[in-house]
mmCIF file of C-alpha atoms in Angstrom:
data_model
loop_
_atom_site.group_PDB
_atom_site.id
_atom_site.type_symbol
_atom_site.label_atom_id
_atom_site.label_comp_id
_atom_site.label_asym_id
_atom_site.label_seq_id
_atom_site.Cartn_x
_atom_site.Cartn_y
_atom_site.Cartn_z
ATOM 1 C CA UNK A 1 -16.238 -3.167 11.855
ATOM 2 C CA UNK A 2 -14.636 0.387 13.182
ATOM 3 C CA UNK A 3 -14.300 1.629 9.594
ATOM 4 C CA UNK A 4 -14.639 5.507 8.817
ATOM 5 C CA UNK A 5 -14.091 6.032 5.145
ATOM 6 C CA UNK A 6 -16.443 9.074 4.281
ATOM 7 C CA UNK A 7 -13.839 10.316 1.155
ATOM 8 C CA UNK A 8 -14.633 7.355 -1.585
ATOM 9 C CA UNK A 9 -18.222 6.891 -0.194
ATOM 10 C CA UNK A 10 -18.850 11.138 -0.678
ATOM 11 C CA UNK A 11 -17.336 9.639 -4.431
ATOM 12 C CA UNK A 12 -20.370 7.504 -5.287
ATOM 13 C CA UNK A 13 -23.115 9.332 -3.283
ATOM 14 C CA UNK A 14 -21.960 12.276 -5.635
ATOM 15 C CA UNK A 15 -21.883 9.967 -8.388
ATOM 16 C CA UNK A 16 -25.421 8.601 -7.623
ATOM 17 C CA UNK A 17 -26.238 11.971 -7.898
ATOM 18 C CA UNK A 18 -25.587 12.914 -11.727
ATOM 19 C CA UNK A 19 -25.410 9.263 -13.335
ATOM 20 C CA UNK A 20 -27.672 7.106 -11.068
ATOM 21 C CA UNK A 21 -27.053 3.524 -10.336
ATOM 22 C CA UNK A 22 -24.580 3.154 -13.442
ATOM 23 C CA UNK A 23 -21.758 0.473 -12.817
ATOM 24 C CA UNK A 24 -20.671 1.911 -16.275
ATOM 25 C CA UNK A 25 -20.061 4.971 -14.906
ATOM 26 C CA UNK A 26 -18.019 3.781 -12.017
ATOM 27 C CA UNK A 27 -16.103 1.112 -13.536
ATOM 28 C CA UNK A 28 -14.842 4.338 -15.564
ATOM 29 C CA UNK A 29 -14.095 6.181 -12.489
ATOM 30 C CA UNK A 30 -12.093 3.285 -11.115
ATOM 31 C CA UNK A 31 -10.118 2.953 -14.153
ATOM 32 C CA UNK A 32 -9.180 6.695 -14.224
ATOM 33 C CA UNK A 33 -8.437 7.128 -10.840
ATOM 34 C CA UNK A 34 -6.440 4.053 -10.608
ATOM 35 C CA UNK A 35 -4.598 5.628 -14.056
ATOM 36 C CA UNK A 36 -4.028 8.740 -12.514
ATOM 37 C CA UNK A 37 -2.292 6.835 -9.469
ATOM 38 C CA UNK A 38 -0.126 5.284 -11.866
ATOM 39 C CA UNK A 39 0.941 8.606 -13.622
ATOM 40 C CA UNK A 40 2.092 9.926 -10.402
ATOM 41 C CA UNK A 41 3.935 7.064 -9.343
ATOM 42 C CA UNK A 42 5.752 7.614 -12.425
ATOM 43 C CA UNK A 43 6.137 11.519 -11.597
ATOM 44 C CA UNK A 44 7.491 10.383 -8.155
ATOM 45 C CA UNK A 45 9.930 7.512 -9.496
ATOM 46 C CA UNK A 46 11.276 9.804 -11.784
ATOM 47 C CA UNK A 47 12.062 12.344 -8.942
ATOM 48 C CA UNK A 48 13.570 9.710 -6.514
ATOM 49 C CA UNK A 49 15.540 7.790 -8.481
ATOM 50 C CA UNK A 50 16.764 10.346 -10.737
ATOM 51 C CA UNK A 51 20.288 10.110 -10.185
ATOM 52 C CA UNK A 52 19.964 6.418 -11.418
ATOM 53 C CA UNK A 53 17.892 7.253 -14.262
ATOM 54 C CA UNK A 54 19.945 6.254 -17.413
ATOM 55 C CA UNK A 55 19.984 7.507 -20.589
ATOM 56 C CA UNK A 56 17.577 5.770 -22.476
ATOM 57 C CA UNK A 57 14.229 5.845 -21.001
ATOM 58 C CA UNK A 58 12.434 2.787 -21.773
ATOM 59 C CA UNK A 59 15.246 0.589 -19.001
ATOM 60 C CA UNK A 60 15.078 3.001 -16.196
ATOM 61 C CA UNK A 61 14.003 1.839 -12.856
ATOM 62 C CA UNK A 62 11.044 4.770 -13.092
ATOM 63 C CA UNK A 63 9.680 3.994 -16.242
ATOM 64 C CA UNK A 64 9.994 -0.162 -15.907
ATOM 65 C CA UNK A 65 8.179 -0.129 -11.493
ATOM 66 C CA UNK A 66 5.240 1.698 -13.294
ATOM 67 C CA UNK A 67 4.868 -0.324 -16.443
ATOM 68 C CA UNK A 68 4.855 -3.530 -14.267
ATOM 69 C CA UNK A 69 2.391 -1.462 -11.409
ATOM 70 C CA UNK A 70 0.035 -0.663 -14.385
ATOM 71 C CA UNK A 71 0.286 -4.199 -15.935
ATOM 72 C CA UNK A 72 0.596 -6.539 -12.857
ATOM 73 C CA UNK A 73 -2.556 -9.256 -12.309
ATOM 74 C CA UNK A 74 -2.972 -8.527 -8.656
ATOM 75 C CA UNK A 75 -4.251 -5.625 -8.849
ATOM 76 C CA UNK A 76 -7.693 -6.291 -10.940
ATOM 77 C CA UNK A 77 -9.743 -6.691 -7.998
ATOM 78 C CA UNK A 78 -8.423 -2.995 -6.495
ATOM 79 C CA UNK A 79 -9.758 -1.412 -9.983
ATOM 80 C CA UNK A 80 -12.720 -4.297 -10.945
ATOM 81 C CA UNK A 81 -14.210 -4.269 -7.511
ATOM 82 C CA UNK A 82 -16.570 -0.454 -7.685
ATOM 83 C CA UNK A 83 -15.960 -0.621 -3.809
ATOM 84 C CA UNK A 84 -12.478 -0.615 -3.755
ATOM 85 C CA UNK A 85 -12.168 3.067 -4.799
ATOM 86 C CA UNK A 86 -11.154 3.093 -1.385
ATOM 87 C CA UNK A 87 -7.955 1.705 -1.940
ATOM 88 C CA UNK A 88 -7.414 3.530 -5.227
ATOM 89 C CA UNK A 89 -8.165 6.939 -3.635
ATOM 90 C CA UNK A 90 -6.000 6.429 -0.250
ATOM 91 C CA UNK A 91 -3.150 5.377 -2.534
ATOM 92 C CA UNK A 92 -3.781 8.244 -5.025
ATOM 93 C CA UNK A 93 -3.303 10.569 -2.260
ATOM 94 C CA UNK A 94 -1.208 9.542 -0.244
ATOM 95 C CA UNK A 95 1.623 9.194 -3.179
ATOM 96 C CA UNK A 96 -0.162 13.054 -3.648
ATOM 97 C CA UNK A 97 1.246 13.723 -0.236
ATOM 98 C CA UNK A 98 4.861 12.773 -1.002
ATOM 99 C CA UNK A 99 5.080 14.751 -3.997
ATOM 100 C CA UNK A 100 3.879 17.768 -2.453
ATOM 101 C CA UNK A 101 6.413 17.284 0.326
ATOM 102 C CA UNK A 102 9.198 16.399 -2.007
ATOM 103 C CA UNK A 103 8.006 19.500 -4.289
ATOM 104 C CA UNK A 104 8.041 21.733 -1.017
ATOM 105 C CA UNK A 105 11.575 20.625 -0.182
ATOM 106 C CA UNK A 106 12.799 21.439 -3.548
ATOM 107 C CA UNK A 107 10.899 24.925 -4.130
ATOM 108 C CA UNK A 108 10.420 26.178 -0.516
ATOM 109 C CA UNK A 109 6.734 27.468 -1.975
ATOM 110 C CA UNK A 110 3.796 27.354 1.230
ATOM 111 C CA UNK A 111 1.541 26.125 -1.526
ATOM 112 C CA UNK A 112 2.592 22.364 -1.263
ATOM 113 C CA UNK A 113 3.349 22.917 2.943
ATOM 114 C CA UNK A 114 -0.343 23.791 2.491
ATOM 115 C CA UNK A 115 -1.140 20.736 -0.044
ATOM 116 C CA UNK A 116 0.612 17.887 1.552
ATOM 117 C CA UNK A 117 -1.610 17.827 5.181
ATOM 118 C CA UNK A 118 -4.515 18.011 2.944
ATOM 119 C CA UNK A 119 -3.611 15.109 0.667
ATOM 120 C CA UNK A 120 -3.032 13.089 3.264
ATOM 121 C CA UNK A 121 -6.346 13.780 5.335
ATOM 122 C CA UNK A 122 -8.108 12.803 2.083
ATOM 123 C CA UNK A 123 -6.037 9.422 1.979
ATOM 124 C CA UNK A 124 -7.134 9.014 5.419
ATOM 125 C CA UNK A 125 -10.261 9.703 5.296
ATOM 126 C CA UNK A 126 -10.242 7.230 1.819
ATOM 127 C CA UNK A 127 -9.219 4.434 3.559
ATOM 128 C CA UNK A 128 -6.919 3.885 6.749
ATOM 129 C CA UNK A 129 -3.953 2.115 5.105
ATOM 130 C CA UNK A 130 -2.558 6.035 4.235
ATOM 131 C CA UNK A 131 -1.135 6.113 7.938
ATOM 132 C CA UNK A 132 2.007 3.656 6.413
ATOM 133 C CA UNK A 133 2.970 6.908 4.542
ATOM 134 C CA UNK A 134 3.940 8.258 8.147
ATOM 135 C CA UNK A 135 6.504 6.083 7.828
ATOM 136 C CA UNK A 136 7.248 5.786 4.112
ATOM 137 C CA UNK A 137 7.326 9.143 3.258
ATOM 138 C CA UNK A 138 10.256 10.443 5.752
ATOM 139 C CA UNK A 139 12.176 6.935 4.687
ATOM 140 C CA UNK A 140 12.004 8.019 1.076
ATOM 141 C CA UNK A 141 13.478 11.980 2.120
ATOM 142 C CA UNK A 142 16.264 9.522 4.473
ATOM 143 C CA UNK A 143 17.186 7.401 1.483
ATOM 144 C CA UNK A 144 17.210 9.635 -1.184
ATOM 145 C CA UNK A 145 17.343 13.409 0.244
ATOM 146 C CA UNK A 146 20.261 15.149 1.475
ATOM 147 C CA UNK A 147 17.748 16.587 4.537
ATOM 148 C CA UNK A 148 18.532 16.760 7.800
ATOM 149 C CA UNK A 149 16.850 14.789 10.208
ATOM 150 C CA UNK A 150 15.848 17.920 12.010
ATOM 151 C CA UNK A 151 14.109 19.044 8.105
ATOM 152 C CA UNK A 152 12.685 15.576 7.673
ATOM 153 C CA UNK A 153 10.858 16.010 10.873
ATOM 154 C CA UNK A 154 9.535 19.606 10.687
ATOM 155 C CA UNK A 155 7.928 18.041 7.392
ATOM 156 C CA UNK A 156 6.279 15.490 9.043
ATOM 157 C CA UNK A 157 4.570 17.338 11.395
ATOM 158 C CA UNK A 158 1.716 18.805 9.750
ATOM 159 C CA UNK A 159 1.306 14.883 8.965
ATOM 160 C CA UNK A 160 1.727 13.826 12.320
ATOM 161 C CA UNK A 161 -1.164 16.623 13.286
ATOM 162 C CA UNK A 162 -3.458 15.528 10.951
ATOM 163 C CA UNK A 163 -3.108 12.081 11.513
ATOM 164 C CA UNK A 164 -3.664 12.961 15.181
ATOM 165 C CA UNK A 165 -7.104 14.820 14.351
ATOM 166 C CA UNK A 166 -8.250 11.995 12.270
ATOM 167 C CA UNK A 167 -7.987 9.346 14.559
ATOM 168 C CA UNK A 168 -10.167 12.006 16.887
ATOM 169 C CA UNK A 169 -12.799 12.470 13.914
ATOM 170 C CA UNK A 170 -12.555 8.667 13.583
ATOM 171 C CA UNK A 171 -13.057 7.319 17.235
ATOM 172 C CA UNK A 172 -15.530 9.792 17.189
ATOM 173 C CA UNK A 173 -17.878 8.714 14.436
ATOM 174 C CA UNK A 174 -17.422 5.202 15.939
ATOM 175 C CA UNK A 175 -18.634 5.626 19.009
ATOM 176 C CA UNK A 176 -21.587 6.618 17.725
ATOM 177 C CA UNK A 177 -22.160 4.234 14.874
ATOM 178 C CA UNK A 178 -21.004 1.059 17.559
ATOM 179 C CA UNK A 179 -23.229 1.764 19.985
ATOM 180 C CA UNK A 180 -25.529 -0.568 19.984
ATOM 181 C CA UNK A 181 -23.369 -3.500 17.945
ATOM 182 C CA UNK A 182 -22.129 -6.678 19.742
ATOM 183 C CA UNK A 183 -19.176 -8.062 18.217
ATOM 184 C CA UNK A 184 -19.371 -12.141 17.950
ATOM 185 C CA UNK A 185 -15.914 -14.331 17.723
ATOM 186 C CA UNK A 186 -17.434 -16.197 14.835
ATOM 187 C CA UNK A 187 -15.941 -17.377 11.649
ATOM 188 C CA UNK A 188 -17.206 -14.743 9.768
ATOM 189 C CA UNK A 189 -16.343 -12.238 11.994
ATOM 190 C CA UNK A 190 -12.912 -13.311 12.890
ATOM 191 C CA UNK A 191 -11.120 -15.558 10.335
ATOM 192 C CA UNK A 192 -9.359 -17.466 13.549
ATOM 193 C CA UNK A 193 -12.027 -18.537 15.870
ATOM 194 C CA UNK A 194 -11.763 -21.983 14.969
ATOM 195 C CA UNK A 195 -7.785 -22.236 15.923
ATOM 196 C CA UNK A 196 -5.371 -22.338 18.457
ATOM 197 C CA UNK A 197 -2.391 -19.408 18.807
ATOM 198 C CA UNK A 198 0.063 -21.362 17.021
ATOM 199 C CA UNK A 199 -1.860 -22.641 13.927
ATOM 200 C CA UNK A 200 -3.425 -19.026 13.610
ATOM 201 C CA UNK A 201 0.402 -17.976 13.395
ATOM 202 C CA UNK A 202 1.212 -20.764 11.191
ATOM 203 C CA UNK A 203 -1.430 -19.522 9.058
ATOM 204 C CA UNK A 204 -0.459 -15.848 9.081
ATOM 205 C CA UNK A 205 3.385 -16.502 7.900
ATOM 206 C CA UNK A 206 1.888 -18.519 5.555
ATOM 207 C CA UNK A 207 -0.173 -16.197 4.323
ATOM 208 C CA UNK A 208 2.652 -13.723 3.625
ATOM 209 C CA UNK A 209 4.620 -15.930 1.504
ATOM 210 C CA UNK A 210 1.179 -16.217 -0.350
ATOM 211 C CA UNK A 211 1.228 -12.605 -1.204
ATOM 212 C CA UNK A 212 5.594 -13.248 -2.084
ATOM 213 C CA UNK A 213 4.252 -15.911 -4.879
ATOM 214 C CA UNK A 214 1.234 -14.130 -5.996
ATOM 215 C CA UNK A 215 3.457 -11.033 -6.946
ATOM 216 C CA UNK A 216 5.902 -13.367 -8.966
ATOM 217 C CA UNK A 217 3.645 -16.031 -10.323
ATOM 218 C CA UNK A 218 -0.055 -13.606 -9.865
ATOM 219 C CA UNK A 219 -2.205 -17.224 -10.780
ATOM 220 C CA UNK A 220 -4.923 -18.656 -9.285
ATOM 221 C CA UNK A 221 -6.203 -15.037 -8.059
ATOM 222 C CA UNK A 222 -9.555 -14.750 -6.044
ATOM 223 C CA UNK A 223 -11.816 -11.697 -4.454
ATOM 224 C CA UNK A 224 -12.420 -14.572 -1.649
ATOM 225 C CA UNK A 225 -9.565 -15.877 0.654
ATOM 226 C CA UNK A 226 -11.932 -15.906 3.460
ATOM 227 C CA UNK A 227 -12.227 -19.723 5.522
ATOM 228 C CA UNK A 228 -11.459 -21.702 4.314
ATOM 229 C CA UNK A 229 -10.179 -21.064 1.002
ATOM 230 C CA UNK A 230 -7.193 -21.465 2.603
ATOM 231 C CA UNK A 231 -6.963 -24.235 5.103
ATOM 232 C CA UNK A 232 -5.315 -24.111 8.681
ATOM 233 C CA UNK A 233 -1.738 -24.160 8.819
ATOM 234 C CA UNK A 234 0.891 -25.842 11.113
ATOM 235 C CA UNK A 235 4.039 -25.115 12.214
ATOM 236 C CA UNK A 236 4.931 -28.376 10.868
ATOM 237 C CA UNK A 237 4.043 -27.094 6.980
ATOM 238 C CA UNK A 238 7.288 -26.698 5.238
ATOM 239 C CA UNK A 239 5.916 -23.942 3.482
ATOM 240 C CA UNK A 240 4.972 -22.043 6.778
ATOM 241 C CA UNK A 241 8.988 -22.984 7.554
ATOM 242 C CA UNK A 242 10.248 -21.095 4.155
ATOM 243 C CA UNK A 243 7.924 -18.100 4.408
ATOM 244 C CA UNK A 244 9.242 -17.414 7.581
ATOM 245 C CA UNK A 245 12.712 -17.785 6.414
ATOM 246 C CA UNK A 246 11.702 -15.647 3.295
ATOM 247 C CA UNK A 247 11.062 -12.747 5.966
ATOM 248 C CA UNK A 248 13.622 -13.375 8.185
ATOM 249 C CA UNK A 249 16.362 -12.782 5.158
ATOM 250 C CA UNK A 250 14.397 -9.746 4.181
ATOM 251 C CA UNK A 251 14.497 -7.947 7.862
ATOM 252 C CA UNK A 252 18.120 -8.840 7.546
ATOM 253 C CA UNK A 253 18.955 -7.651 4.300
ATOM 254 C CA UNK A 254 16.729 -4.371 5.414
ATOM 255 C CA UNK A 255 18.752 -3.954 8.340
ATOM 256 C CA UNK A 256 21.976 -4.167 6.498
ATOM 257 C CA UNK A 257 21.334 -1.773 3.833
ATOM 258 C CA UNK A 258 19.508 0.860 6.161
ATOM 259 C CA UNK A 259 22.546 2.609 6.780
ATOM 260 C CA UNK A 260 24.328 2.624 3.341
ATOM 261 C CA UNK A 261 20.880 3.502 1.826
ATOM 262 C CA UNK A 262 20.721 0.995 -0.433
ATOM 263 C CA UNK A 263 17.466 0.721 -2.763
ATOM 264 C CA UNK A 264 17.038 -2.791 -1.549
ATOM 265 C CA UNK A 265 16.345 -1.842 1.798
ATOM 266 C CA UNK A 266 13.845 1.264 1.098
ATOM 267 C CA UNK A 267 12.058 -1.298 -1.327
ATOM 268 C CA UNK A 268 11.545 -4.023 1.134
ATOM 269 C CA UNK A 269 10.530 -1.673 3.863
ATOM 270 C CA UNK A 270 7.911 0.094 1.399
ATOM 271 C CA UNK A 271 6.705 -4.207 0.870
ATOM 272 C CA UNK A 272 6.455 -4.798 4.303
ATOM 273 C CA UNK A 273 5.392 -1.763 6.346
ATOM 274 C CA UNK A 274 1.595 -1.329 4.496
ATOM 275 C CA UNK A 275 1.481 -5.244 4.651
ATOM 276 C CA UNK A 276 2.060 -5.140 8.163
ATOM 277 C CA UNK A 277 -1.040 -3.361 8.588
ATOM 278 C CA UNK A 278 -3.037 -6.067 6.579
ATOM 279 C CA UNK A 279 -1.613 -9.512 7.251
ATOM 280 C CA UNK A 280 -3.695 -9.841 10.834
ATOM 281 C CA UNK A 281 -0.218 -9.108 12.587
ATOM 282 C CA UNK A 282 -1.601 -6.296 14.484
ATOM 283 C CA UNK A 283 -4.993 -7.117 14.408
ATOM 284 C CA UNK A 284 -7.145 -9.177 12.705
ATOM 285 C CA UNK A 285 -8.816 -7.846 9.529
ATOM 286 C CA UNK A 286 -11.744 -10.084 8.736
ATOM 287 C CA UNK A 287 -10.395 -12.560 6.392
ATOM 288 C CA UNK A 288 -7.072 -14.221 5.709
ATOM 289 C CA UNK A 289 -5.590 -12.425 3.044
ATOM 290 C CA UNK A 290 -6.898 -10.222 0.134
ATOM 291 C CA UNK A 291 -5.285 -9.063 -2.991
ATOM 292 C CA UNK A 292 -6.266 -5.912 -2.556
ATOM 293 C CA UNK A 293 -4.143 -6.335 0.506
ATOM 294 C CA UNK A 294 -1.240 -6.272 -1.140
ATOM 295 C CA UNK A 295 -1.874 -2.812 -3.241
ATOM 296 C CA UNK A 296 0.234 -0.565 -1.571
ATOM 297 C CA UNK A 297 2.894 -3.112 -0.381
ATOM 298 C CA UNK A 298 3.182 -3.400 -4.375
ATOM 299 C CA UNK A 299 5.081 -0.729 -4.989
ATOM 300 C CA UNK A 300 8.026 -2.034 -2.958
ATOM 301 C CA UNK A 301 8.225 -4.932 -5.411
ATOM 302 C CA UNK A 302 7.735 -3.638 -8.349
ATOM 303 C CA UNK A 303 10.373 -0.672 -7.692
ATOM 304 C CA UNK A 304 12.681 -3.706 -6.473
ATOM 305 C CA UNK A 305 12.376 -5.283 -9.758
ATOM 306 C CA UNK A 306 12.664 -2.168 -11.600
ATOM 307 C CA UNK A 307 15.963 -1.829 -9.973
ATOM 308 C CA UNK A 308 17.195 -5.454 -10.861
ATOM 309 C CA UNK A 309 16.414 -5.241 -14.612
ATOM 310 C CA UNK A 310 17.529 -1.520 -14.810
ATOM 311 C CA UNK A 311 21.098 -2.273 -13.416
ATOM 312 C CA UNK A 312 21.082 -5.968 -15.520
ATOM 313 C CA UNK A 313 20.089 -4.327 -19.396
ATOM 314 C CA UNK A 314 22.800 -1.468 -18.632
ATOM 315 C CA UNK A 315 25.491 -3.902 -18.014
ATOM 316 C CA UNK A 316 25.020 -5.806 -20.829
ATOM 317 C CA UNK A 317 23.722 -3.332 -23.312
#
């Protein structure tokens, strides 16, 4: 399927090695990567936003976006599922990645210039979703740095440079693997086969306010949205109609806040830039939807809610 993720498969083939076939073993590993992740989203919060942190811990928008990331529903399949250490890793180190940048900015020390290319090749070569962090990670600096845009971008490109190498390692490896493979429009292969342009559409937009009610309301979940768990949409599915609207407001409430730097705005752009990659807009991914999906794209919602409940308890504390 073009996929070249050598980092979390090195993981088990290493793990294989010492433990055998124990699911015990990687369960474990799943859970503890996927904890670490959540530790250094904290670390990272807490650097960001500290100028909004407040004085009492427990209702700052740090402390209350990583209790919910921890906690939230949707993200059982990224740590039950063994092979989505994928996801954890890329996440893991990409959010590596922006620390080390924002820890080079603040320190000047080579150590993290050094650290910060080789974070992110790792989250690259963990799974391809770490290229949104090209983007995220010199929004974050915009909103909440005092950099130039001339510093931003002399940090971003040892990024840009290794994201340019990887896609040569990657094309690479899949020429080789793809020689001999004939890809077949079929269902299983490609989730729209069986419509026309404007119910496949219908059925993306849909999807996306799908992932909107699953963050707020995370029940039924599933590991399989593939066809037809969910059916073919129309243009003529009021639902379709709202999600569209839904992301229609949001572009315009990003818009508006880009240039005040308002946390609204960074928060839906973190939503929507990783889930741009996985909602078939693009390109089609093999299957509707996924939770997993939605993994990275979490983080804008959860720091968004953060935010609203941070600002609410001060006011009426």
């Amino acid at each position: 399927g073009g996929r070249y993720r050598p980092f979390s498969i090195a993981s088990f083939a290493i793990e294989y090695q010492f433990f055998g076939q124990n699911p015990h073993i990687s369960h474990f590993f799943n859970i503890l990567f996927y904890a670490l992740s959540c530790v250094l989203l904290f670390i990272l919060l807490s650097k960001i936003f500290a100028q909004y942190t407040k004085t009492h811990w427990y209702n700052s928008i740090p402390f209350i976006a990583t209790l919910l990331f921890v906690a939230h529903p949707i993200h059982t399949e990224v740590v039950a599922n063994i092979k989505s250490r994928d996801e954890i890793f890329s996440l893991l180190f990409s959010l590596a990645c922006l620390w080390a940048v924002l820890e080079h900015l603040e320190s000047g020390k080579i150590l993290y210039w050094i650290l910060s290319p080789l974070f992110f090749i790792i989250a690259l070569l963990s799974k391809e979703i770490a290229v949104v962090f090209i983007i995220i990670i010199p929004a974050t600096l915009y909103f909440f740095g005092s950099q130039s845009f001339k510093k931003i971008a002399s940090e971003m490109i040892p990024l840009l440079l290794v994201f340019i190498a990887f896609m040569y390692l990657r094309n690479s490896m899949i020429a080789k693997t793809n020689t001999d493979i004939k890809y077949v429009q079929d269902i299983m292969n490609y989730s729209f086969a069986d419509m026309n342009m404007a119910q496949k559409w219908a059925t993306i937009v849909y999807c996306l306010g799908l992932y909107l009610k699953l963050l707020f309301i995370p029940h039924p979940l599933t590991w399989d949205y593939y066809p037809y768990h969910i059916q073919i949409m129309e243009w003529t599915n009021g639902l379709v109609i709202l999600s569209l609207a839904v992301y229609l407001f949001m572009t315009y409430l990003f818009i508006k806040g880009l240039k005040s730097k308002s946390i609204l705005s960074y928060c839906i752009l973190v939503f929507i830039v990783p889930l741009g990659l996985t909602a078939n807009i693009l390109f089609p991914v093999g299957a509707f939807m996924c939770e997993r999906f939605v993994y990275v794209s979490s983080i804008g919602f959860v720091t968004l809610i953060a935010w609203f409940f941070a600002e609410y308890l001060n006011k009426i504390k």
